[in-house]
């Protein structure tokens, strides 16, 4: 009953962002149904549910006029919802393990906030990662609920992440990234191998929603990565985190496409999986995650022509590739 609860919004919503969190909204797949029964079902069937999100908490939402229709009109528990009606309310996030890293700010002006996203922090709220995400943490830190990412980084990937500061320019920057009019460079630490700078990996990648691993399959190419540099590195800092390792190198990677897990899959295909990757080649259980042991993939450089000002923008990450020294005390 009900589509998956969504944190995403397009444009204005009838409930404001509160404490950094967008209101949840979902569409009634089949009515008629009372507002109470519909929202109650959504809450109790959440995979990650706050233990205090009970019937009393739901009644409190109705009492505060915080369960509303798309036009903003409040719903009462016995209000009847028809098929395709859209309901907005605030989710009560389940407890989360704090991500023990700071989010250094690299640049800020009237329109943009550019940060070094740490590992283990999702870009936006999703599934069990809601408050411990870059978007929510930065909204709370800056007091600006209009902050919105212009693009995304995988939760385990570190490095440059660009946010817009107000809704009026959001579309221009999101379109810039969506149309891939941005030059991106990543650096990965992996076993030293006979890979030459200038090598270009071309593959077809697919990933099924809900599955952790993507895969390389036969078919039309949709994933292209250039290896721009390979430099041996001292493995001692990494062995202090991961234990015994083979000889290592820093691989400078320039993706020409943007498939999910593209760089991780291309490195795996080349026989040099990224150090600290908990999914490739072997999936480690989520409960075994140790935030002191990051995956060593960092978005190190971004450049583009600013769609609002026309200026050339260029940003460089300041994160060391062994990001353990960013841990808070």
Coordinates of C-alpha atoms in Angstrom, one line a residue:
X1 CA 0.0 0.0 0.0
X2 CA 1.6 3.2 -1.1
X3 CA 4.7 4.0 -3.1
X4 CA 8.1 4.2 -1.5
X5 CA 8.4 7.2 0.8
X6 CA 10.4 9.9 -1.0
X7 CA 12.5 12.7 0.3
X8 CA 12.7 14.4 -3.1
X9 CA 10.9 17.5 -4.1
X10 CA 10.6 19.6 -7.2
X11 CA 10.1 23.3 -6.5
X12 CA 8.1 24.5 -3.6
X13 CA 6.2 22.2 -1.3
X14 CA 3.2 22.8 1.0
X15 CA 5.4 22.0 4.1
X16 CA 8.7 23.9 4.5
X17 CA 12.0 22.2 5.0
X18 CA 12.4 21.8 8.8
X19 CA 15.7 21.3 10.6
X20 CA 17.4 20.6 7.3
X21 CA 14.9 17.9 6.2
X22 CA 12.5 18.0 3.3
X23 CA 9.0 16.8 4.0
X24 CA 8.1 13.4 2.8
X25 CA 5.5 13.1 0.1
X26 CA 3.8 10.1 -1.5
X27 CA 0.9 9.3 -3.8
X28 CA -2.1 7.1 -2.9
X29 CA -2.0 4.2 -5.3
X30 CA -5.5 3.1 -4.6
X31 CA -8.3 4.8 -2.8
X32 CA -10.5 5.5 -1.1
X33 CA -8.6 5.3 2.2
X34 CA -8.5 7.5 5.3
X35 CA -5.5 9.8 5.8
X36 CA -4.8 8.0 9.1
X37 CA -4.7 4.6 7.6
X38 CA -2.6 5.6 4.7
X39 CA 0.1 7.5 6.6
X40 CA 0.1 4.9 9.4
X41 CA 0.8 2.2 6.9
X42 CA 3.7 4.2 5.4
X43 CA 5.3 4.7 8.8
X44 CA 4.9 1.1 10.2
X45 CA 6.3 -0.4 6.9
X46 CA 9.4 1.7 6.8
X47 CA 12.5 -0.5 6.9
X48 CA 14.3 2.1 9.0
X49 CA 11.8 3.3 11.6
X50 CA 12.3 5.4 14.7
X51 CA 11.1 3.4 17.8
X52 CA 9.1 6.5 19.0
X53 CA 7.3 6.9 15.7
X54 CA 4.1 5.4 17.0
X55 CA 0.4 6.2 16.9
X56 CA 0.8 9.1 19.4
X57 CA 3.5 10.6 17.2
X58 CA 1.2 10.3 14.1
X59 CA -1.7 12.0 16.0
X60 CA 0.7 14.8 17.0
X61 CA 1.3 15.4 13.3
X62 CA -2.4 15.7 12.6
X63 CA -2.9 18.0 15.6
X64 CA -0.1 20.3 14.3
X65 CA -1.6 20.4 10.8
X66 CA 1.6 18.7 9.5
X67 CA -0.2 16.1 7.3
X68 CA -1.4 18.0 4.3
X69 CA -2.6 17.8 0.7
X70 CA -0.6 19.0 -2.2
X71 CA -2.4 22.4 -2.1
X72 CA -1.4 22.7 1.6
X73 CA -4.8 22.1 3.1
X74 CA -4.6 20.1 6.4
X75 CA -5.8 16.6 6.5
X76 CA -7.7 15.1 9.5
X77 CA -7.3 11.5 10.5
X78 CA -10.7 10.6 9.0
X79 CA -10.2 12.6 5.7
X80 CA -10.8 10.4 2.7
X81 CA -8.1 10.2 0.1
X82 CA -8.8 9.2 -3.5
X83 CA -6.5 7.4 -5.9
X84 CA -3.5 9.5 -6.9
X85 CA -4.0 12.0 -4.0
X86 CA -0.6 13.3 -2.8
X87 CA 0.1 13.5 0.9
X88 CA 2.9 15.5 2.6
X89 CA 4.2 14.9 6.2
X90 CA 7.4 15.0 8.2
X91 CA 9.3 11.8 8.6
X92 CA 10.8 11.0 12.0
X93 CA 14.3 9.8 11.1
X94 CA 15.5 6.6 12.8
X95 CA 18.7 6.9 15.0
X96 CA 21.9 6.9 12.9
X97 CA 25.5 6.3 13.7
X98 CA 27.2 9.7 13.5
X99 CA 29.7 10.1 10.6
X100 CA 32.9 11.1 12.5
X101 CA 34.2 13.5 9.8
X102 CA 33.9 17.2 9.2
X103 CA 32.9 18.8 5.9
X104 CA 35.5 21.4 5.0
X105 CA 34.3 24.3 3.0
X106 CA 36.4 25.0 -0.1
X107 CA 34.6 28.0 -1.6
X108 CA 31.5 30.1 -1.1
X109 CA 29.9 33.0 -2.9
X110 CA 26.4 34.3 -3.5
X111 CA 25.2 31.2 -5.4
X112 CA 27.5 28.3 -4.6
X113 CA 28.9 26.4 -1.6
X114 CA 31.7 24.0 -2.5
X115 CA 32.8 21.4 0.1
X116 CA 35.1 18.4 0.5
X117 CA 32.6 15.6 1.3
X118 CA 34.1 13.0 3.6
X119 CA 33.6 9.2 3.1
X120 CA 30.6 7.4 4.7
X121 CA 28.4 10.4 4.2
X122 CA 25.7 10.2 1.5
X123 CA 25.0 13.3 -0.5
X124 CA 21.3 13.4 0.1
X125 CA 18.8 11.6 2.5
X126 CA 18.0 8.1 1.4
X127 CA 17.0 4.8 3.1
X128 CA 18.8 4.6 6.4
X129 CA 21.0 7.6 5.8
X130 CA 18.9 10.7 6.5
X131 CA 20.4 13.2 9.0
X132 CA 24.0 12.0 8.6
X133 CA 24.1 13.2 5.0
X134 CA 26.0 16.2 3.5
X135 CA 22.8 18.0 2.6
X136 CA 21.2 17.9 6.0
X137 CA 24.5 18.4 7.9
X138 CA 25.3 21.5 5.8
X139 CA 21.8 22.9 6.1
X140 CA 22.0 22.7 9.8
X141 CA 25.5 24.0 10.0
X142 CA 24.9 27.1 7.8
X143 CA 21.2 27.7 8.7
X144 CA 20.4 27.7 5.0
X145 CA 17.6 25.2 4.2
X146 CA 17.8 26.2 0.5
X147 CA 21.1 24.4 0.1
X148 CA 20.8 21.7 -2.6
X149 CA 23.5 19.6 -4.3
X150 CA 24.1 20.3 -8.0
X151 CA 25.4 16.7 -8.4
X152 CA 26.1 13.7 -6.3
X153 CA 29.0 11.6 -5.0
X154 CA 28.6 8.0 -3.8
X155 CA 28.4 7.7 -0.1
X156 CA 31.8 6.1 0.2
X157 CA 33.5 8.5 -2.3
X158 CA 35.2 11.6 -0.9
X159 CA 35.9 14.9 -2.4
X160 CA 34.5 17.9 -4.2
X161 CA 30.7 18.4 -3.9
X162 CA 29.0 21.5 -5.3
X163 CA 25.8 22.9 -3.6
X164 CA 23.6 25.7 -4.8
X165 CA 22.5 28.2 -2.1
X166 CA 19.1 29.3 -3.5
X167 CA 16.4 27.9 -5.6
X168 CA 16.6 30.6 -8.3
X169 CA 19.9 29.2 -9.6
X170 CA 19.4 25.5 -8.7
X171 CA 18.2 24.4 -12.2
X172 CA 21.1 26.1 -14.1
X173 CA 23.8 24.2 -12.1
X174 CA 21.9 20.9 -11.9
X175 CA 21.5 21.0 -15.7
X176 CA 25.2 21.8 -16.1
X177 CA 26.1 18.6 -14.3
X178 CA 23.3 16.5 -15.8
X179 CA 24.5 17.5 -19.3
X180 CA 28.1 16.6 -18.3
X181 CA 29.5 20.0 -19.2
X182 CA 31.9 19.6 -16.2
X183 CA 35.5 18.4 -16.2
X184 CA 36.0 15.9 -13.3
X185 CA 39.1 14.3 -12.1
X186 CA 39.3 11.5 -9.4
X187 CA 42.2 9.8 -7.7
X188 CA 42.2 6.3 -6.5
X189 CA 44.6 4.2 -4.5
X190 CA 44.9 0.6 -5.6
X191 CA 47.6 -2.1 -6.2
X192 CA 50.4 -1.1 -8.6
X193 CA 49.8 -2.6 -12.0
X194 CA 51.0 -2.3 -15.6
X195 CA 48.4 0.3 -16.5
X196 CA 49.7 3.0 -18.8
X197 CA 48.6 6.7 -18.6
X198 CA 46.4 7.3 -21.6
X199 CA 44.6 4.0 -21.3
X200 CA 40.9 4.3 -21.9
X201 CA 38.5 1.8 -20.4
X202 CA 35.2 1.3 -22.4
X203 CA 32.5 -0.9 -21.2
X204 CA 28.8 -1.4 -20.8
X205 CA 27.6 -1.2 -17.2
X206 CA 24.3 -2.1 -15.6
X207 CA 23.0 -1.9 -12.1
X208 CA 19.7 -3.3 -10.8
X209 CA 18.0 -1.1 -8.2
X210 CA 18.2 -2.6 -4.8
X211 CA 21.4 -4.6 -5.6
X212 CA 24.7 -3.4 -4.2
X213 CA 27.0 -4.3 -7.0
X214 CA 26.8 -3.2 -10.6
X215 CA 28.2 -5.3 -13.4
X216 CA 29.9 -5.1 -16.7
X217 CA 28.0 -6.8 -19.5
X218 CA 28.1 -7.3 -23.3
X219 CA 26.4 -4.6 -25.3
X220 CA 26.7 -1.0 -26.4
X221 CA 29.3 1.0 -24.5
X222 CA 27.9 3.4 -21.9
X223 CA 30.9 3.8 -19.6
X224 CA 34.2 5.4 -20.6
X225 CA 37.1 6.2 -18.2
X226 CA 40.5 7.6 -19.1
X227 CA 43.5 6.8 -16.9
X228 CA 45.4 10.1 -16.9
X229 CA 48.2 9.1 -14.6
X230 CA 49.7 6.3 -12.6
X231 CA 52.2 7.1 -9.8
X232 CA 53.6 4.7 -7.2
X233 CA 52.9 5.8 -3.6
X234 CA 54.3 4.9 -0.2
X235 CA 52.0 2.2 1.2
X236 CA 52.9 2.9 4.9
X237 CA 50.0 5.4 5.5
X238 CA 47.5 2.9 4.1
X239 CA 48.9 -0.1 5.9
X240 CA 48.4 1.8 9.1
X241 CA 44.7 1.7 8.3
X242 CA 44.2 -1.5 6.3
X243 CA 47.1 -3.8 7.4
X244 CA 49.4 -5.5 5.0
X245 CA 49.0 -4.4 1.4
X246 CA 50.8 -5.0 -1.9
X247 CA 52.7 -2.2 -3.6
X248 CA 50.3 0.7 -4.3
X249 CA 49.8 3.4 -6.9
X250 CA 47.7 6.6 -7.2
X251 CA 45.6 6.4 -10.3
X252 CA 44.3 9.6 -11.8
X253 CA 41.0 8.9 -13.5
X254 CA 38.9 11.1 -15.8
X255 CA 35.4 9.7 -16.4
X256 CA 33.8 10.7 -19.6
X257 CA 30.4 9.2 -18.6
X258 CA 28.7 9.0 -15.3
X259 CA 27.4 5.4 -14.6
X260 CA 26.9 4.3 -11.0
X261 CA 30.1 2.9 -9.5
X262 CA 31.8 3.4 -12.9
X263 CA 35.3 4.0 -11.5
X264 CA 35.1 1.2 -9.0
X265 CA 33.9 -1.2 -11.7
X266 CA 36.6 -0.2 -14.2
X267 CA 39.3 -0.5 -11.6
X268 CA 37.9 -4.0 -10.6
X269 CA 37.8 -5.0 -14.3
X270 CA 41.5 -4.0 -14.6
X271 CA 42.3 -6.3 -11.7
X272 CA 43.1 -3.4 -9.3
X273 CA 40.1 -2.9 -7.0
X274 CA 40.3 0.3 -5.0
X275 CA 41.7 -0.1 -1.5
X276 CA 39.0 0.0 1.2
X277 CA 36.1 -0.8 -1.2
X278 CA 33.5 -2.8 0.8
X279 CA 31.5 -3.9 -2.3
X280 CA 34.1 -4.7 -5.0
X281 CA 35.2 -7.5 -5.4
X282 CA 33.5 -8.8 -2.2
X283 CA 30.4 -7.4 -0.5
X284 CA 31.0 -6.9 3.2
X285 CA 28.0 -6.9 5.6
X286 CA 26.7 -3.4 6.5
X287 CA 27.1 -4.2 10.2
X288 CA 30.9 -4.7 9.7
X289 CA 31.4 -1.2 8.5
X290 CA 34.1 0.7 10.3
X291 CA 34.2 4.4 9.5
X292 CA 37.9 4.5 10.4
X293 CA 38.6 2.6 7.3
X294 CA 37.6 4.6 4.2
X295 CA 37.6 3.7 0.5
X296 CA 40.4 5.6 -1.2
X297 CA 38.5 7.2 -4.1
X298 CA 38.4 11.0 -4.1
X299 CA 36.9 13.6 -6.5
X300 CA 40.0 15.8 -6.6
X301 CA 39.3 18.4 -9.3
X302 CA 36.2 20.0 -11.0
X303 CA 36.1 22.8 -13.5
X304 CA 33.3 24.3 -15.6
X305 CA 32.0 27.5 -17.1
X306 CA 29.6 29.0 -14.6
X307 CA 26.1 29.0 -16.2
X308 CA 25.0 32.1 -14.2
X309 CA 28.1 34.3 -14.2
X310 CA 30.0 33.0 -17.2
X311 CA 33.2 32.7 -15.1
X312 CA 35.5 29.8 -15.3
X313 CA 35.2 27.8 -12.1
X314 CA 37.9 25.5 -10.8
X315 CA 38.0 23.7 -7.5
X316 CA 40.6 21.3 -6.0
X317 CA 40.1 19.0 -3.1
X318 CA 42.3 19.4 -0.1
X319 CA 41.6 16.0 1.3
X320 CA 44.6 13.6 1.7
X321 CA 43.8 10.3 0.1
X322 CA 44.3 8.6 3.4
X323 CA 41.5 10.6 5.0
X324 CA 41.9 9.1 8.5
X325 CA 43.4 12.4 9.8
X326 CA 40.0 14.1 9.3
X327 CA 38.4 12.1 12.0
X328 CA 37.1 14.2 14.8
X329 CA 38.7 13.6 18.2

